[in-house]
C-alpha positions as CSV (number, residue, x, y, z in Angstrom):
1,X,5.6,85.9,49.5
2,X,9.2,86.5,49.2
3,X,11.2,85.5,52.2
4,X,8.4,83.4,53.7
5,X,8.1,79.6,53.8
6,X,5.1,78.1,52.0
7,X,2.1,77.1,54.2
8,X,2.4,73.5,55.5
9,X,-0.4,71.2,54.5
10,X,-1.0,68.1,56.5
11,X,-3.1,65.2,55.1
12,X,-4.7,62.9,57.6
13,X,-5.5,59.5,56.1
14,X,-8.4,57.4,57.4
15,X,-7.5,53.8,58.1
16,X,-9.3,52.8,54.9
17,X,-7.5,55.4,52.8
18,X,-4.2,54.3,54.3
19,X,-5.1,50.6,53.4
20,X,-5.8,51.7,49.8
21,X,-2.6,53.7,49.5
22,X,-0.6,50.7,50.8
23,X,-2.1,48.5,48.1
24,X,-1.4,51.0,45.4
25,X,2.2,51.5,46.6
26,X,2.7,47.7,47.0
27,X,1.6,47.0,43.5
28,X,4.6,49.0,42.3
29,X,6.9,46.4,43.8
30,X,7.9,43.3,41.8
31,X,6.8,41.1,44.7
32,X,3.5,42.9,45.0
33,X,1.6,43.5,48.1
34,X,1.1,40.9,50.9
35,X,-2.4,40.3,52.0
36,X,-1.1,38.9,55.3
37,X,0.9,42.1,56.0
38,X,-2.1,44.3,55.1
39,X,-4.4,42.3,57.4
40,X,-1.9,42.6,60.3
41,X,-1.4,46.3,59.7
42,X,-4.9,47.4,58.9
43,X,-7.2,44.6,60.1
44,X,-8.8,44.6,56.7
45,X,-8.9,41.6,54.4
46,X,-7.7,42.4,50.9
47,X,-9.5,39.5,49.3
48,X,-12.9,40.4,50.9
49,X,-12.6,44.2,50.6
50,X,-11.6,44.1,46.9
51,X,-13.1,40.8,45.8
52,X,-14.8,42.1,42.6
53,X,-11.9,44.3,41.5
54,X,-9.4,41.4,42.0
55,X,-11.6,39.0,40.1
56,X,-12.1,41.4,37.2
57,X,-8.4,42.3,37.0
58,X,-7.4,38.6,37.2
59,X,-9.8,37.8,34.3
60,X,-8.2,40.5,32.3
61,X,-4.8,39.0,33.0
62,X,-3.5,42.2,34.8
63,X,-2.9,40.8,38.3
64,X,-2.0,37.4,39.8
65,X,-2.0,35.9,43.3
66,X,1.1,34.2,44.5
67,X,1.9,33.1,48.0
68,X,-0.9,35.3,49.5
69,X,0.4,38.3,47.6
70,X,-1.2,40.3,44.9
71,X,1.1,41.5,42.1
72,X,0.9,42.8,38.6
73,X,1.5,40.5,35.6
74,X,3.7,41.6,32.7
75,X,0.6,42.9,31.0
76,X,-0.5,44.6,34.2
77,X,2.8,46.4,34.5
78,X,2.1,48.0,31.2
79,X,-1.2,49.2,32.4
80,X,-0.2,49.8,36.1
81,X,-1.8,53.2,36.4
82,X,-5.2,51.9,35.3
83,X,-4.9,48.8,37.6
84,X,-4.0,51.0,40.6
85,X,-7.0,53.2,39.9
86,X,-9.3,50.2,40.7
87,X,-8.0,50.4,44.3
88,X,-8.5,54.1,44.9
């Protein structure tokens, strides 16, 4: 209504959801997302948790692993939204 602030909506993320969000946001970075940093922050192993997705995306040439980080390839950057959906 006029003169009133909109209702505040708070979203509480589970640890798993926060882990997934960190991956999705990290994949937007040129350097990608560090598996070591994720493990330290969430106590979840990226390589185990998303083994099938990572294998599939690597075979498609959309992601690469470098220095314990997962990042998009040039082709993957063109299809970034579709790649990120695999981690939702």
